[in-house]
Short mmCIF file of C-alpha atoms in Angstrom, two decimals:
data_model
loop_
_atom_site.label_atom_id
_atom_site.label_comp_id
_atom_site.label_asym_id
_atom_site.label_seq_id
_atom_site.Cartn_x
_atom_site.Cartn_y
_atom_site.Cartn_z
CA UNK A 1009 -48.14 -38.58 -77.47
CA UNK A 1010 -46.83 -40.55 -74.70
CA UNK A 1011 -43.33 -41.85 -74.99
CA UNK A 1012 -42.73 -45.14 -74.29
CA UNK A 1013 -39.26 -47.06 -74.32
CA UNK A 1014 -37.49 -49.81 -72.80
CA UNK A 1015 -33.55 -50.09 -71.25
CA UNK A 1016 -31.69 -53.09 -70.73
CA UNK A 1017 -30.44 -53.04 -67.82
CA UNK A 1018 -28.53 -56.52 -67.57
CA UNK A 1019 -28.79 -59.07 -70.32
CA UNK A 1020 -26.75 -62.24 -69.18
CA UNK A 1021 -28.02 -65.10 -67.87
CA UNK A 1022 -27.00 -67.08 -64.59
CA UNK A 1023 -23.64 -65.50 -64.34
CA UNK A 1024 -22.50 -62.33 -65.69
CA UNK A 1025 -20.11 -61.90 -68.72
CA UNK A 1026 -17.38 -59.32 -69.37
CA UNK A 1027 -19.63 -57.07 -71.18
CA UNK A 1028 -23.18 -58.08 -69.85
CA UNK A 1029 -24.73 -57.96 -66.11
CA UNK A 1030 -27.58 -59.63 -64.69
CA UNK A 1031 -30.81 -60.25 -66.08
CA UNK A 1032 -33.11 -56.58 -65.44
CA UNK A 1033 -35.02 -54.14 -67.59
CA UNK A 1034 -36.89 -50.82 -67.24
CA UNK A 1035 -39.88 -49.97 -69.35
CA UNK A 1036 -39.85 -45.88 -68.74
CA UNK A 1037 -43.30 -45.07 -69.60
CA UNK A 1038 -43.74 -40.84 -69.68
CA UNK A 1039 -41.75 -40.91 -66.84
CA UNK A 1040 -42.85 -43.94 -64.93
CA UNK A 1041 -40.56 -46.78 -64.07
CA UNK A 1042 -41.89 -50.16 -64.19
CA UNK A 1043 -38.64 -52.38 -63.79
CA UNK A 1044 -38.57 -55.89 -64.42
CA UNK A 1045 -36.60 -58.09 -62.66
CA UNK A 1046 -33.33 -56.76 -60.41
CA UNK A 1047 -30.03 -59.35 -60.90
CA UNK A 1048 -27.00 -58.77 -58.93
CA UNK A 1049 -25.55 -55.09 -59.46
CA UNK A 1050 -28.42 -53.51 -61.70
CA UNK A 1051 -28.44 -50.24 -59.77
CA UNK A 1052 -24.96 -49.40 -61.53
CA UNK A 1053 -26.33 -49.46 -64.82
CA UNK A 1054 -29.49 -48.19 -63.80
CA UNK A 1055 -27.34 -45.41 -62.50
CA UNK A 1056 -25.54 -44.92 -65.68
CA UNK A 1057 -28.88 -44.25 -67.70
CA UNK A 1058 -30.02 -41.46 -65.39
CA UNK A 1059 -33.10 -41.91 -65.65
CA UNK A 1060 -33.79 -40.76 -61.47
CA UNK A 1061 -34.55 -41.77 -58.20
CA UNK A 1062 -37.60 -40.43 -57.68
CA UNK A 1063 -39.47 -41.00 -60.16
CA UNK A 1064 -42.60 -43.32 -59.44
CA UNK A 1065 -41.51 -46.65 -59.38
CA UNK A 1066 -42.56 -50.34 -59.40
CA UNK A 1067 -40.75 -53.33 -59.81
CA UNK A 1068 -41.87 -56.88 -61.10
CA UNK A 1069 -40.08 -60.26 -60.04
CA UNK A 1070 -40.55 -63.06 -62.62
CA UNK A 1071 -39.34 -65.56 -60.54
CA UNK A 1072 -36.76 -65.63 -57.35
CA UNK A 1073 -33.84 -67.20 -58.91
CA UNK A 1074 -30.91 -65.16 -57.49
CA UNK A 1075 -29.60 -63.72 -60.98
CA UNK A 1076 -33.01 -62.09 -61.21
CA UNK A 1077 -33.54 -60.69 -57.53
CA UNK A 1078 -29.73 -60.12 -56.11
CA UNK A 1079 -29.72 -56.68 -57.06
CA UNK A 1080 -32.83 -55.78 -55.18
CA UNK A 1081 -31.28 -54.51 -51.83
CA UNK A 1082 -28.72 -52.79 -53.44
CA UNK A 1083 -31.07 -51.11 -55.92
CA UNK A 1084 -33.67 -49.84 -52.68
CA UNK A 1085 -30.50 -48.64 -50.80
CA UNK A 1086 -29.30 -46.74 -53.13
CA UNK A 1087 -32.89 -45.49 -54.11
CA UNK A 1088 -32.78 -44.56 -49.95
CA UNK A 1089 -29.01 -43.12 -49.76
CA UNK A 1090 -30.76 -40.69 -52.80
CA UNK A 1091 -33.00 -39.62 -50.40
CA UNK A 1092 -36.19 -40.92 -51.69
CA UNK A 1093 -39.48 -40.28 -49.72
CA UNK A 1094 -41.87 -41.49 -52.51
CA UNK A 1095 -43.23 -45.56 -51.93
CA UNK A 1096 -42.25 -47.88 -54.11
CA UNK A 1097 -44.70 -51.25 -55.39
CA UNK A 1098 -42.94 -54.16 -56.12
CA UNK A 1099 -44.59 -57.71 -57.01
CA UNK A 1100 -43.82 -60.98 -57.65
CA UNK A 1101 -43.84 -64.48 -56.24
CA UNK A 1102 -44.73 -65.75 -52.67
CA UNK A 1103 -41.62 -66.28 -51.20
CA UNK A 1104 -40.26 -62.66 -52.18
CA UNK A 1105 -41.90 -61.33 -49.21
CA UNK A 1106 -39.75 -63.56 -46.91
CA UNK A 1107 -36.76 -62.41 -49.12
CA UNK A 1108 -37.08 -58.91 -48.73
CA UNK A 1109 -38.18 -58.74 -44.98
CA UNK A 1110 -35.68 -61.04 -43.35
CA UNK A 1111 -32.73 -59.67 -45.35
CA UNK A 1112 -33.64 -55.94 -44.55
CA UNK A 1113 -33.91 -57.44 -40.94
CA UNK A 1114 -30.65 -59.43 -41.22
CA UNK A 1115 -28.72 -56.76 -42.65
CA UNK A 1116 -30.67 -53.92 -40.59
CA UNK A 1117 -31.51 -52.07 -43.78
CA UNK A 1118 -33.63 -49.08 -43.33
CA UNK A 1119 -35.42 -47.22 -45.83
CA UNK A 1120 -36.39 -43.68 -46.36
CA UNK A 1121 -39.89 -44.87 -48.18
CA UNK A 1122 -42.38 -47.35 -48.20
CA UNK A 1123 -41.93 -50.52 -49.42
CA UNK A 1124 -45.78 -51.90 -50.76
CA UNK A 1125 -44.81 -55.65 -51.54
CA UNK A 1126 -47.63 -57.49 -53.39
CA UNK A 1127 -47.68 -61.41 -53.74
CA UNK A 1128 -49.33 -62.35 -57.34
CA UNK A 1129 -51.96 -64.49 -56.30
CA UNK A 1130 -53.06 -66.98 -58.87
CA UNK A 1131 -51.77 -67.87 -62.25
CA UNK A 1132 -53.09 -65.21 -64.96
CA UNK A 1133 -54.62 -61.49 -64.19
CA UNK A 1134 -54.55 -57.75 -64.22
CA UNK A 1135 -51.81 -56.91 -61.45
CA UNK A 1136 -51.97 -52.88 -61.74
CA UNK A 1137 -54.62 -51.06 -63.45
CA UNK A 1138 -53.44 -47.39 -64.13
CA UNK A 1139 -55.77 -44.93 -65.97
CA UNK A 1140 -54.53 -45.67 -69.34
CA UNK A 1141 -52.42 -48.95 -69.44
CA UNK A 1142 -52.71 -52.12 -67.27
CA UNK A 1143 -49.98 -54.82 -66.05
CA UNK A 1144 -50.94 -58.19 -67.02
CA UNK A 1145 -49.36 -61.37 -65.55
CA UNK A 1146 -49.40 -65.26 -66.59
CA UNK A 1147 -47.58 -68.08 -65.17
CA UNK A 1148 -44.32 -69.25 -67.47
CA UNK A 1149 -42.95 -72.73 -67.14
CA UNK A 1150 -39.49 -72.54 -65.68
CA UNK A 1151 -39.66 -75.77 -63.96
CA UNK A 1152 -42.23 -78.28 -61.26
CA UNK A 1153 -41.10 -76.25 -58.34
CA UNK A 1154 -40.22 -72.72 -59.65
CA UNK A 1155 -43.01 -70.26 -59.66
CA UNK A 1156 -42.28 -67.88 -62.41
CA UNK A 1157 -44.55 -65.53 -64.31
CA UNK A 1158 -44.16 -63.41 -68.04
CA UNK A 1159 -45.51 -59.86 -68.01
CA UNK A 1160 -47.60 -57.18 -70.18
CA UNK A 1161 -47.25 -53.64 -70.25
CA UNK A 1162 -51.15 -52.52 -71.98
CA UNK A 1163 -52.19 -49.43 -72.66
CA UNK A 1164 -55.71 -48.95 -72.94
CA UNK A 1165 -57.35 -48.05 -76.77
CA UNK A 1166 -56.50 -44.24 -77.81
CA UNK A 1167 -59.68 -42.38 -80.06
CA UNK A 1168 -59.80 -42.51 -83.89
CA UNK A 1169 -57.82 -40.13 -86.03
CA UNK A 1170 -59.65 -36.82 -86.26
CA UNK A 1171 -60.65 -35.48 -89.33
CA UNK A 1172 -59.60 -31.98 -89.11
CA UNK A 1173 -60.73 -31.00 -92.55
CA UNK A 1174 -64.19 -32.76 -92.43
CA UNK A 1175 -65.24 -31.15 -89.07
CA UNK A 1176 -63.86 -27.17 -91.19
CA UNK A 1177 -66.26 -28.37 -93.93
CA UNK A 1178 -69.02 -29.09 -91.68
CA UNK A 1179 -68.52 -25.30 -90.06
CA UNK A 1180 -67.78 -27.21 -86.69
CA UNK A 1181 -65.53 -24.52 -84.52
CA UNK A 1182 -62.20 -25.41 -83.37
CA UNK A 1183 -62.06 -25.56 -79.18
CA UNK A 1184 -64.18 -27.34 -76.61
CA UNK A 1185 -66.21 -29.04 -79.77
CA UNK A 1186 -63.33 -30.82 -81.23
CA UNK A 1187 -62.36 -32.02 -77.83
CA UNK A 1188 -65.94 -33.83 -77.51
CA UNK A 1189 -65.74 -35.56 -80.33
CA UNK A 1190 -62.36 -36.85 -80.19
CA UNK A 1191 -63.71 -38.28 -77.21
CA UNK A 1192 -66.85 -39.65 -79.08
CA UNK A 1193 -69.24 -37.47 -77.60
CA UNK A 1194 -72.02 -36.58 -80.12
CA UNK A 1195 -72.37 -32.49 -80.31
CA UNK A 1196 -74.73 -29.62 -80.88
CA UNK A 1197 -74.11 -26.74 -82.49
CA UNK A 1198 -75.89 -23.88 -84.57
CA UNK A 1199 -79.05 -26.26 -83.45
CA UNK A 1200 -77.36 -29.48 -85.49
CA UNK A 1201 -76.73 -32.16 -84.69
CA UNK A 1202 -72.68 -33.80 -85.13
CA UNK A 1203 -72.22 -37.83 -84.69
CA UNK A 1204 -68.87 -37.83 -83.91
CA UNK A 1205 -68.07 -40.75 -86.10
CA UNK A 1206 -68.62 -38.94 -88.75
CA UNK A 1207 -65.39 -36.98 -87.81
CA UNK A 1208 -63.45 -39.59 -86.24
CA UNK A 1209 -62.08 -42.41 -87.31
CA UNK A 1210 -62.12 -46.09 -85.05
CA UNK A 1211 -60.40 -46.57 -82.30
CA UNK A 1212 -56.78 -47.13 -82.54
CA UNK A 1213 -55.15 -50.11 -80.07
CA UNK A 1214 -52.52 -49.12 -77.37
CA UNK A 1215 -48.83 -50.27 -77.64
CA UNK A 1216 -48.30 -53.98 -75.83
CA UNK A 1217 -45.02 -54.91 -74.62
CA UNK A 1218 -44.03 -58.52 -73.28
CA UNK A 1219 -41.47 -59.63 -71.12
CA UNK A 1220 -41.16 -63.39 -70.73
CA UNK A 1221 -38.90 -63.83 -67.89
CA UNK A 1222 -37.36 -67.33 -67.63
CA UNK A 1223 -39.46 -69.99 -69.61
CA UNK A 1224 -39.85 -72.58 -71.98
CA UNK A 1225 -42.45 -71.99 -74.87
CA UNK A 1226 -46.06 -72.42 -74.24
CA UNK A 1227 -49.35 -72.23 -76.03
CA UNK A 1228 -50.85 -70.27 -72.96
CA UNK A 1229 -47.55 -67.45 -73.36
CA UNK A 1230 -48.56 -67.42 -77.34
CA UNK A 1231 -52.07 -66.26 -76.18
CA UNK A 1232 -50.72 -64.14 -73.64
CA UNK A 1233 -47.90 -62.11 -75.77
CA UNK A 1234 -50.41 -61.99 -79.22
CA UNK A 1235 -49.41 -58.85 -80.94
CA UNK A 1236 -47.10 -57.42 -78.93
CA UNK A 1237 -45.71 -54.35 -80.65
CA UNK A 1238 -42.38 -55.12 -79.09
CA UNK A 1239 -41.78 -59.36 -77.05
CA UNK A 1240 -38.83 -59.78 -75.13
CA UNK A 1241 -38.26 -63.28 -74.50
CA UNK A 1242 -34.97 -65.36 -73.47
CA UNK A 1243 -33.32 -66.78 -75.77
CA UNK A 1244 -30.42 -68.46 -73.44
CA UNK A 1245 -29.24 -71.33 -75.82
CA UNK A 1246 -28.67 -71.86 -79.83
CA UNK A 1247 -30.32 -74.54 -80.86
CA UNK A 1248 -27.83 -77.11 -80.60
CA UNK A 1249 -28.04 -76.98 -77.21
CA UNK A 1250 -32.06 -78.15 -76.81
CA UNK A 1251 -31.57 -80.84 -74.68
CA UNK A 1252 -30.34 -78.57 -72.25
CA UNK A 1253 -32.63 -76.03 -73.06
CA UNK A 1254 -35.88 -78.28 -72.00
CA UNK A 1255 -33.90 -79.79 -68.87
CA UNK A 1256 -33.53 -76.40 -68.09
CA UNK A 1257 -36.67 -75.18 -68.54
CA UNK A 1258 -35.19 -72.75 -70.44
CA UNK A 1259 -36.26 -71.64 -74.49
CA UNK A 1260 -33.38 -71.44 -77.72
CA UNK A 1261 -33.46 -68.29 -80.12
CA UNK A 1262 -35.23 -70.69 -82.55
CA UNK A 1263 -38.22 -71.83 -80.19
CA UNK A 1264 -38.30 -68.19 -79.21
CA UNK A 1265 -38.67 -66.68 -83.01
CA UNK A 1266 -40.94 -69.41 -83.45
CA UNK A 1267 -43.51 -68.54 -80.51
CA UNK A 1268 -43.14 -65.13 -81.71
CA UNK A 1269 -44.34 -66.06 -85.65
CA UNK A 1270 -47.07 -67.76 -84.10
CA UNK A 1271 -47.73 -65.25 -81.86
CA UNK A 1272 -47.92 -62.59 -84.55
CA UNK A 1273 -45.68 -60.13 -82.73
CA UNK A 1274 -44.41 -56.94 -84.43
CA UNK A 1275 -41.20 -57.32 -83.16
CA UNK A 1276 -38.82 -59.55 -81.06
CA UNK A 1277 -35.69 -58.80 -78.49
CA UNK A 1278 -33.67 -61.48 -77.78
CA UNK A 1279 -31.92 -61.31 -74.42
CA UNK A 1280 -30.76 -63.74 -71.26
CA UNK A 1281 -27.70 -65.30 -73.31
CA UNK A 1282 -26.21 -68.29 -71.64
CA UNK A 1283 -22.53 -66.51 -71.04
CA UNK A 1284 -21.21 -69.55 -73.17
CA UNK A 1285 -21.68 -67.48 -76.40
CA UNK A 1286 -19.09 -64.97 -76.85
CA UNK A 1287 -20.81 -64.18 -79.95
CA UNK A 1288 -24.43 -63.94 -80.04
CA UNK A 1289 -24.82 -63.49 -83.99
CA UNK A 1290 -25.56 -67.44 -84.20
CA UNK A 1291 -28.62 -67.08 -81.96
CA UNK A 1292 -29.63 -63.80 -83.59
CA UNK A 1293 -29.00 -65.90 -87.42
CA UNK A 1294 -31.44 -68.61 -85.87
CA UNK A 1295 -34.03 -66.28 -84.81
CA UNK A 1296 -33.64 -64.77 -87.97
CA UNK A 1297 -34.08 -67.79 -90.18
CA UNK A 1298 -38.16 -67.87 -88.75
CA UNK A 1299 -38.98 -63.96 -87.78
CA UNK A 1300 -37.05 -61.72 -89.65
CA UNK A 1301 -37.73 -58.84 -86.90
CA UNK A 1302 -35.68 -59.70 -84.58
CA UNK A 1303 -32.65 -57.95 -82.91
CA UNK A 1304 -30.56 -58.78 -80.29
CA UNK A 1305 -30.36 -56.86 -76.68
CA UNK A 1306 -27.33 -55.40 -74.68
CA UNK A 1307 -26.82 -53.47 -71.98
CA UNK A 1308 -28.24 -50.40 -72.09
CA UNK A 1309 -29.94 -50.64 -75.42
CA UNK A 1310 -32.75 -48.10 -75.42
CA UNK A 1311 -35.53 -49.02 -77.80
CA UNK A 1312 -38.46 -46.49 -78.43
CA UNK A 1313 -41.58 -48.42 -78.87
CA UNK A 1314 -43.89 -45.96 -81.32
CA UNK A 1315 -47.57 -45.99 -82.18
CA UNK A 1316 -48.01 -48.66 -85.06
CA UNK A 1317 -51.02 -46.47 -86.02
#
């Protein structure tokens, strides 16, 4: 079983609040680190959870508004001042390669790894393929002259449930056998022959998580996030506060819960709270009122994200 959870990071949008930092998140897959989106600050909190400097690492930029890329410099020092020899990926918009290489040269940063920075190339794809998940991208709408994208964490489909008392009857022996035909490799043994769907079950889908970065609601991030066993999407204004929202070109807790229903999601995370609300039950009540599953994030909420089946 391969654990899978994510910690927020920073949760505040724009400007931080007295108990909220900067927009950033870590999805710690087994181990692996794929952070999304680095505000002002985030390596103190990304401190705080411990989760290690050299672990492998990549990062994802949504979009280069400063409250989502401040905290980059500070978060590759620090990975450096750790002593860190293994590279680190990070991807995102065109103009984050300027960012990053002029500011290193400005403020004569030097690093103690590799820095692989990637440029997203067109508006919907496969950015990382590992053996068993994927990184997906899609463009969001966060204005005419903003390129922003949302993200999906993947994983690949895992084998059928193994019938463990069907392959006793059937005198199959426990070992290399049962391996094969989890695997749904057909076997031979005792000269007969074993389909291995008669032992295990369909294929079971891999966890999806989405991460919607700074957008309004679209029909193309509906496709994109459909049946996400966890979506985390902003939710910076209540819904009194639409006009703004759409000048913006940012999405209310109701628009969000509502992409989400449509979206058939298993569950939704509200985060990216305009600091105006000192208390964020009326956007959690809002989401509420059209998909019950929602819950609100904070920083350093840990949420396990578990098989569905």
């Amino acid at each position: 079983m391969v654990n899978l959870e994510v910690i927020f990071l920073g949760t505040s949008a724009a400007m931080p609040a007295e108990d909220r930092s900067l927009s950033s998140l870590v999805v710690n897959r087994n181990g692996t680190l794929l952070i999304f989106d680095a505000g002002e600050g985030m390596q103190y909190n990304f401190i705080r959870t411990r989760l290690g400097f050299n672990k492998k690492t990549m990062l994802f930029i949504t979009h280069m508004h400063s409250d989502h890329i401040l905290g980059i410099l500070g978060f590759l020092q620090t990975l450096s001042l750790q002593g860190r020899k293994t590279s680190v990926d990070i991807f995102g918009p065109e103009l984050l390669y300027d960012f990053l290489v002029e500011n290193m040269k400005l403020l004569q940063i030097k690093l103690t790894f590799q820095l692989d920075i990637h440029i997203i190339p067109n508006s919907k794809g496969t950015l990382v393929e590992e053996k068993d998940y994927k990184i997906l991208y899609c463009k969001s709408e966060h204005g005419p002259n903003i390129c922003s994208y949302a993200y999906c964490l993947l994983e690949n489909e895992r084998p059928g449930k193994f019938n463990i008392g069907r392959a006793k009857e059937l005198g199959i022996p426990e070992g290399e056998l049962y391996g094969s035909l989890q695997r749904g490799i057909d076997v031979i043994y005792d000269d007969k022959l074993f389909y291995s769907h008669d032992i295990v079950g369909p294929t079971r889908p891999g966890r999806k998580i989405g991460i919607s970065g700074d957008t309004r609601p679209s029909d193309s991030l509906c496709d994109f996030f459909r049946n996400c066993d966890l979506l985390i999407f902003e939710s910076t204004f209540s819904s009194n506060e639409l006009t703004k929202a759409m000048e913006s070109y940012h999405s209310t807790a109701i628009e969000t819960a509502t992409l989400a229903k449509l979206a058939s999601v298993h569950r939704l995370c509200l985060t990216h709270f305009s600091s105006r609300y000192k208390d964020l039950d009326i956007l959690l009540d809002e989401s509420k009122s059209i998909f019950v599953h929602t819950e609100l994030a904070f920083d350093l909420k840990i949420i396990p994200v578990h098989y569905l089946r």
